[in-house]
């Protein structure tokens, strides 16, 4: 789940135009999300560098023992281009879906982090953008709002059947073969089988044995064909 919010900034050009009515010697030129598009890469890099110092998770400062604490795994700030403007983007990892009142509690907490916590420190970070310096605000006294956006990530369907994988005509390096088989297993919801297969392959002592092990997990030209069940009437 993501929450989007407006971004603004103060821009101090290297060569200020003192005749510009929007320029202030102490506050620079005010920029909004549209203006910040040209500096998107620099702002994104600055945010990533800043949050790297504390692993980026703002929930580590949330100390309430409530349903929000139990449902929210992490909340990491970033920036993202939305339409024709650069916005703040909070990526929230959840154990369970938040109710409306829980979303409100989370947004109020993050608003506080943007205004007086992490965001207060970040807006003092000088961002060099070539033609001047930027100071970016994740929070605004007027017009601040966090808008939720649900981005559903499809989960692979669990499948106990062996996915098919061709060996003939493909890279014969055992690590390449193992990698392809591992990806196939994971995509079919069998991540545990992928790990088990890799562990067995890495401990075996021959190329052929490794191929045979892989062929137990994915269906290859080396996989044994299933033995058809014989009707009892065929027994002699």
Tab-separated table of N, CA and C in Angstrom, residues 37-136:
chain	number	residue	atom	x	y	z
A	37	UNK	N	9.876	18.304	-11.004
A	37	UNK	CA	10.086	17.217	-11.970
A	37	UNK	C	11.494	17.233	-12.554
A	38	UNK	N	12.008	18.422	-12.837
A	38	UNK	CA	13.329	18.525	-13.461
A	38	UNK	C	14.452	18.071	-12.518
A	39	UNK	N	14.138	18.009	-11.219
A	39	UNK	CA	15.142	17.615	-10.225
A	39	UNK	C	14.801	16.271	-9.581
A	40	UNK	N	13.927	15.500	-10.223
A	40	UNK	CA	13.434	14.244	-9.635
A	40	UNK	C	14.555	13.296	-9.243
A	41	UNK	N	15.529	13.096	-10.100
A	41	UNK	CA	16.609	12.144	-9.813
A	41	UNK	C	17.439	12.583	-8.612
A	42	UNK	N	17.734	13.875	-8.536
A	42	UNK	CA	18.550	14.386	-7.436
A	42	UNK	C	17.810	14.264	-6.105
A	43	UNK	N	16.501	14.556	-6.113
A	43	UNK	CA	15.710	14.451	-4.883
A	43	UNK	C	15.596	12.992	-4.462
A	44	UNK	N	15.339	12.103	-5.418
A	44	UNK	CA	15.227	10.676	-5.129
A	44	UNK	C	16.519	10.151	-4.503
A	45	UNK	N	17.650	10.528	-5.060
A	45	UNK	CA	18.942	10.081	-4.526
A	45	UNK	C	19.166	10.611	-3.113
A	46	UNK	N	18.766	11.860	-2.871
A	46	UNK	CA	18.947	12.460	-1.551
A	46	UNK	C	18.100	11.753	-0.501
A	47	UNK	N	16.857	11.397	-0.857
A	47	UNK	CA	15.985	10.695	0.082
A	47	UNK	C	16.562	9.321	0.410
A	48	UNK	N	16.977	8.589	-0.619
A	48	UNK	CA	17.533	7.254	-0.404
A	48	UNK	C	18.771	7.299	0.483
A	49	UNK	N	19.611	8.296	0.260
A	49	UNK	CA	20.824	8.422	1.062
A	49	UNK	C	20.486	8.751	2.505
A	50	UNK	N	19.475	9.591	2.703
A	50	UNK	CA	19.105	10.013	4.044
A	50	UNK	C	18.495	8.874	4.854
A	51	UNK	N	17.578	8.122	4.245
A	51	UNK	CA	16.898	7.060	4.996
A	51	UNK	C	17.790	5.845	5.203
A	52	UNK	N	18.883	5.753	4.428
A	52	UNK	CA	19.804	4.626	4.598
A	52	UNK	C	20.439	4.641	5.985
A	53	UNK	N	20.495	5.815	6.599
A	53	UNK	CA	21.111	5.929	7.926
A	53	UNK	C	20.290	5.251	9.008
A	54	UNK	N	18.961	5.047	8.755
A	54	UNK	CA	18.126	4.408	9.787
A	54	UNK	C	17.237	3.326	9.183
A	55	UNK	N	17.684	2.743	8.075
A	55	UNK	CA	16.973	1.660	7.382
A	55	UNK	C	15.634	2.101	6.810
A	56	UNK	N	15.336	3.391	6.878
A	56	UNK	CA	14.182	3.940	6.173
A	56	UNK	C	12.825	3.729	6.806
A	57	UNK	N	12.728	2.930	7.840
A	57	UNK	CA	11.416	2.582	8.388
A	57	UNK	C	10.990	3.576	9.464
A	58	UNK	N	9.976	4.394	9.173
A	58	UNK	CA	9.491	5.372	10.139
A	58	UNK	C	8.703	4.726	11.274
A	59	UNK	N	8.267	3.477	11.092
A	59	UNK	CA	7.492	2.811	12.143
A	59	UNK	C	8.347	2.433	13.354
A	60	UNK	N	9.652	2.499	13.213
A	60	UNK	CA	10.491	2.178	14.365
A	60	UNK	C	10.366	3.239	15.454
A	61	UNK	N	9.766	4.391	15.098
A	61	UNK	CA	9.562	5.455	16.081
A	61	UNK	C	8.112	5.498	16.577
A	62	UNK	N	7.314	4.542	16.142
A	62	UNK	CA	5.919	4.479	16.573
A	62	UNK	C	5.845	3.594	17.814
A	63	UNK	N	5.446	4.165	18.929
A	63	UNK	CA	5.527	3.438	20.191
A	63	UNK	C	4.173	3.084	20.797
A	64	UNK	N	3.095	3.322	20.054
A	64	UNK	CA	1.778	2.956	20.566
A	64	UNK	C	1.567	1.445	20.455
A	65	UNK	N	0.972	0.864	21.455
A	65	UNK	CA	0.656	-0.563	21.440
A	65	UNK	C	-0.798	-0.713	21.024
A	66	UNK	N	-1.054	-0.646	19.715
A	66	UNK	CA	-2.424	-0.662	19.214
A	66	UNK	C	-2.519	-1.499	17.949
A	67	UNK	N	-3.680	-1.461	17.296
A	67	UNK	CA	-3.897	-2.277	16.095
A	67	UNK	C	-3.033	-1.817	14.926
A	68	UNK	N	-2.714	-0.522	14.873
A	68	UNK	CA	-1.845	-0.020	13.805
A	68	UNK	C	-0.459	-0.640	13.941
A	69	UNK	N	0.044	-0.679	15.168
A	69	UNK	CA	1.357	-1.269	15.431
A	69	UNK	C	1.378	-2.749	15.037
A	70	UNK	N	0.263	-3.446	15.287
A	70	UNK	CA	0.224	-4.881	15.003
A	70	UNK	C	0.040	-5.176	13.517
A	71	UNK	N	-0.524	-4.238	12.770
A	71	UNK	CA	-0.795	-4.479	11.358
A	71	UNK	C	0.288	-3.948	10.417
A	72	UNK	N	0.940	-2.861	10.805
A	72	UNK	CA	1.919	-2.226	9.908
A	72	UNK	C	3.315	-2.778	10.183
A	73	UNK	N	3.920	-3.348	9.154
A	73	UNK	CA	5.273	-3.904	9.277
A	73	UNK	C	6.317	-2.800	9.139
A	74	UNK	N	6.144	-1.946	8.127
A	74	UNK	CA	7.114	-0.875	7.883
A	74	UNK	C	6.455	0.238	7.081
A	75	UNK	N	7.051	1.431	7.161
A	75	UNK	CA	6.574	2.591	6.408
A	75	UNK	C	7.796	3.373	5.952
A	76	UNK	N	8.090	3.304	4.665
A	76	UNK	CA	9.344	3.859	4.131
A	76	UNK	C	9.057	5.012	3.169
A	77	UNK	N	9.591	6.205	3.433
A	77	UNK	CA	9.369	7.357	2.547
A	77	UNK	C	10.243	7.315	1.305
A	78	UNK	N	9.710	7.879	0.221
A	78	UNK	CA	10.454	8.004	-1.029
A	78	UNK	C	9.773	9.106	-1.842
A	79	UNK	N	10.190	9.282	-3.075
A	79	UNK	CA	9.510	10.202	-3.978
A	79	UNK	C	9.150	9.448	-5.258
A	80	UNK	N	8.094	9.906	-5.912
A	80	UNK	CA	7.649	9.235	-7.123
A	80	UNK	C	6.951	10.239	-8.028
A	81	UNK	N	7.147	10.086	-9.324
A	81	UNK	CA	6.468	10.941	-10.290
A	81	UNK	C	5.040	10.440	-10.474
A	82	UNK	N	4.086	11.304	-10.203
A	82	UNK	CA	2.665	10.983	-10.367
A	82	UNK	C	2.076	11.969	-11.356
A	83	UNK	N	1.776	11.482	-12.565
A	83	UNK	CA	1.261	12.373	-13.597
A	83	UNK	C	2.316	13.370	-14.006
A	84	UNK	N	2.074	14.649	-13.726
A	84	UNK	CA	3.022	15.691	-14.139
A	84	UNK	C	3.632	16.411	-12.949
A	85	UNK	N	3.820	15.674	-11.846
A	85	UNK	CA	4.463	16.290	-10.695
A	85	UNK	C	5.202	15.246	-9.862
A	86	UNK	N	6.145	15.714	-9.076
A	86	UNK	CA	6.887	14.842	-8.164
A	86	UNK	C	6.195	14.881	-6.805
A	87	UNK	N	5.932	13.700	-6.265
A	87	UNK	CA	5.194	13.593	-5.007
A	87	UNK	C	5.990	12.814	-3.970
A	88	UNK	N	5.618	13.001	-2.715
A	88	UNK	CA	6.113	12.135	-1.666
A	88	UNK	C	5.374	10.813	-1.755
A	89	UNK	N	6.073	9.719	-1.492
A	89	UNK	CA	5.454	8.392	-1.595
A	89	UNK	C	5.878	7.566	-0.381
A	90	UNK	N	4.902	7.167	0.423
A	90	UNK	CA	5.172	6.332	1.590
A	90	UNK	C	4.736	4.909	1.272
A	91	UNK	N	5.675	3.983	1.247
A	91	UNK	CA	5.371	2.576	0.988
A	91	UNK	C	5.156	1.868	2.310
A	92	UNK	N	3.940	1.340	2.490
A	92	UNK	CA	3.560	0.711	3.756
A	92	UNK	C	3.375	-0.786	3.536
A	93	UNK	N	4.146	-1.580	4.260
A	93	UNK	CA	3.993	-3.029	4.217
A	93	UNK	C	3.065	-3.438	5.354
A	94	UNK	N	2.036	-4.226	5.003
A	94	UNK	CA	1.002	-4.567	5.972
A	94	UNK	C	0.901	-6.064	6.212
A	95	UNK	N	0.547	-6.426	7.442
A	95	UNK	CA	0.166	-7.799	7.742
A	95	UNK	C	-1.314	-8.006	7.468
A	96	UNK	N	-2.104	-6.959	7.742
A	96	UNK	CA	-3.542	-6.979	7.524
A	96	UNK	C	-3.973	-5.627	6.988
A	97	UNK	N	-5.118	-5.594	6.302
A	97	UNK	CA	-5.644	-4.351	5.766
A	97	UNK	C	-6.035	-3.404	6.896
A	98	UNK	N	-5.709	-2.126	6.730
A	98	UNK	CA	-6.051	-1.130	7.729
A	98	UNK	C	-7.496	-0.680	7.564
A	99	UNK	N	-8.201	-0.551	8.669
A	99	UNK	CA	-9.532	0.040	8.654
A	99	UNK	C	-9.396	1.550	8.459
A	100	UNK	N	-10.500	2.209	8.131
A	100	UNK	CA	-10.449	3.643	7.853
A	100	UNK	C	-9.880	4.437	9.030
A	101	UNK	N	-10.323	4.115	10.252
A	101	UNK	CA	-9.828	4.864	11.405
A	101	UNK	C	-8.356	4.560	11.675
A	102	UNK	N	-7.914	3.354	11.319
A	102	UNK	CA	-6.505	3.004	11.481
A	102	UNK	C	-5.645	3.741	10.453
A	103	UNK	N	-6.178	3.909	9.239
A	103	UNK	CA	-5.472	4.711	8.235
A	103	UNK	C	-5.298	6.134	8.723
A	104	UNK	N	-6.342	6.655	9.359
A	104	UNK	CA	-6.282	8.021	9.884
A	104	UNK	C	-5.199	8.148	10.949
A	105	UNK	N	-5.117	7.163	11.845
A	105	UNK	CA	-4.091	7.165	12.892
A	105	UNK	C	-2.701	7.126	12.263
A	106	UNK	N	-2.522	6.254	11.270
A	106	UNK	CA	-1.216	6.139	10.609
A	106	UNK	C	-0.849	7.442	9.906
A	107	UNK	N	-1.802	8.024	9.185
A	107	UNK	CA	-1.529	9.265	8.446
A	107	UNK	C	-1.202	10.413	9.389
A	108	UNK	N	-1.885	10.475	10.529
A	108	UNK	CA	-1.579	11.517	11.513
A	108	UNK	C	-0.168	11.343	12.060
A	109	UNK	N	0.213	10.093	12.283
A	109	UNK	CA	1.563	9.825	12.786
A	109	UNK	C	2.613	10.224	11.750
A	110	UNK	N	2.393	9.818	10.493
A	110	UNK	CA	3.355	10.144	9.442
A	110	UNK	C	3.409	11.645	9.207
A	111	UNK	N	2.259	12.314	9.300
A	111	UNK	CA	2.243	13.772	9.171
A	111	UNK	C	3.153	14.402	10.215
A	112	UNK	N	3.124	13.859	11.430
A	112	UNK	CA	4.009	14.344	12.481
A	112	UNK	C	5.468	14.066	12.173
A	113	UNK	N	5.747	12.892	11.587
A	113	UNK	CA	7.121	12.562	11.198
A	113	UNK	C	7.611	13.495	10.091
A	114	UNK	N	6.730	13.818	9.153
A	114	UNK	CA	7.110	14.708	8.056
A	114	UNK	C	7.335	16.141	8.542
A	115	UNK	N	6.551	16.566	9.544
A	115	UNK	CA	6.626	17.963	9.981
A	115	UNK	C	7.664	18.187	11.075
A	116	UNK	N	7.713	17.277	12.058
A	116	UNK	CA	8.586	17.511	13.219
A	116	UNK	C	9.625	16.414	13.451
A	117	UNK	N	9.516	15.321	12.716
A	117	UNK	CA	10.447	14.205	12.899
A	117	UNK	C	11.438	14.107	11.762
A	118	UNK	N	11.360	12.990	11.034
A	118	UNK	CA	12.308	12.767	9.939
A	118	UNK	C	12.277	13.900	8.916
A	119	UNK	N	11.077	14.342	8.538
A	119	UNK	CA	10.954	15.373	7.506
A	119	UNK	C	11.590	16.689	7.889
A	120	UNK	N	11.540	17.014	9.180
A	120	UNK	CA	12.143	18.263	9.638
A	120	UNK	C	13.653	18.234	9.428
A	121	UNK	N	14.250	17.066	9.654
A	121	UNK	CA	15.682	16.944	9.416
A	121	UNK	C	16.009	16.946	7.934
A	122	UNK	N	15.160	16.251	7.151
A	122	UNK	CA	15.447	16.140	5.721
A	122	UNK	C	15.362	17.490	5.021
A	123	UNK	N	14.400	18.335	5.405
A	123	UNK	CA	14.238	19.602	4.707
A	123	UNK	C	15.410	20.546	4.957
A	124	UNK	N	16.268	20.191	5.889
A	124	UNK	CA	17.474	20.992	6.125
A	124	UNK	C	18.675	20.460	5.339
A	125	UNK	N	18.451	19.336	4.646
A	125	UNK	CA	19.528	18.761	3.841
A	125	UNK	C	19.660	19.543	2.533
A	126	UNK	N	20.834	20.010	2.257
A	126	UNK	CA	21.094	20.753	1.017
A	126	UNK	C	21.266	19.767	-0.129
A	127	UNK	N	20.488	19.946	-1.186
A	127	UNK	CA	20.564	19.071	-2.352
A	127	UNK	C	21.122	19.882	-3.517
A	128	UNK	N	22.299	19.511	-3.960
A	128	UNK	CA	22.950	20.207	-5.078
A	128	UNK	C	22.342	19.712	-6.389
A	129	UNK	N	21.741	20.607	-7.161
A	129	UNK	CA	21.104	20.217	-8.424
A	129	UNK	C	21.775	20.871	-9.626
A	130	UNK	N	23.025	21.269	-9.470
A	130	UNK	CA	23.774	21.819	-10.593
A	130	UNK	C	23.648	23.320	-10.718
A	131	UNK	N	22.425	23.797	-10.938
A	131	UNK	CA	22.227	25.236	-11.113
A	131	UNK	C	21.848	25.932	-9.810
A	132	UNK	N	21.880	25.162	-8.699
A	132	UNK	CA	21.545	25.759	-7.419
A	132	UNK	C	21.385	24.699	-6.336
A	133	UNK	N	20.795	25.111	-5.238
A	133	UNK	CA	20.572	24.220	-4.104
A	133	UNK	C	19.079	24.113	-3.812
A	134	UNK	N	18.661	22.899	-3.449
A	134	UNK	CA	17.259	22.638	-3.114
A	134	UNK	C	17.128	22.240	-1.656
A	135	UNK	N	16.011	22.645	-1.050
A	135	UNK	CA	15.632	22.189	0.285
A	135	UNK	C	14.183	21.724	0.173
A	136	UNK	N	13.975	20.423	0.282
A	136	UNK	CA	12.680	19.824	-0.052
A	136	UNK	C	11.847	19.565	1.201
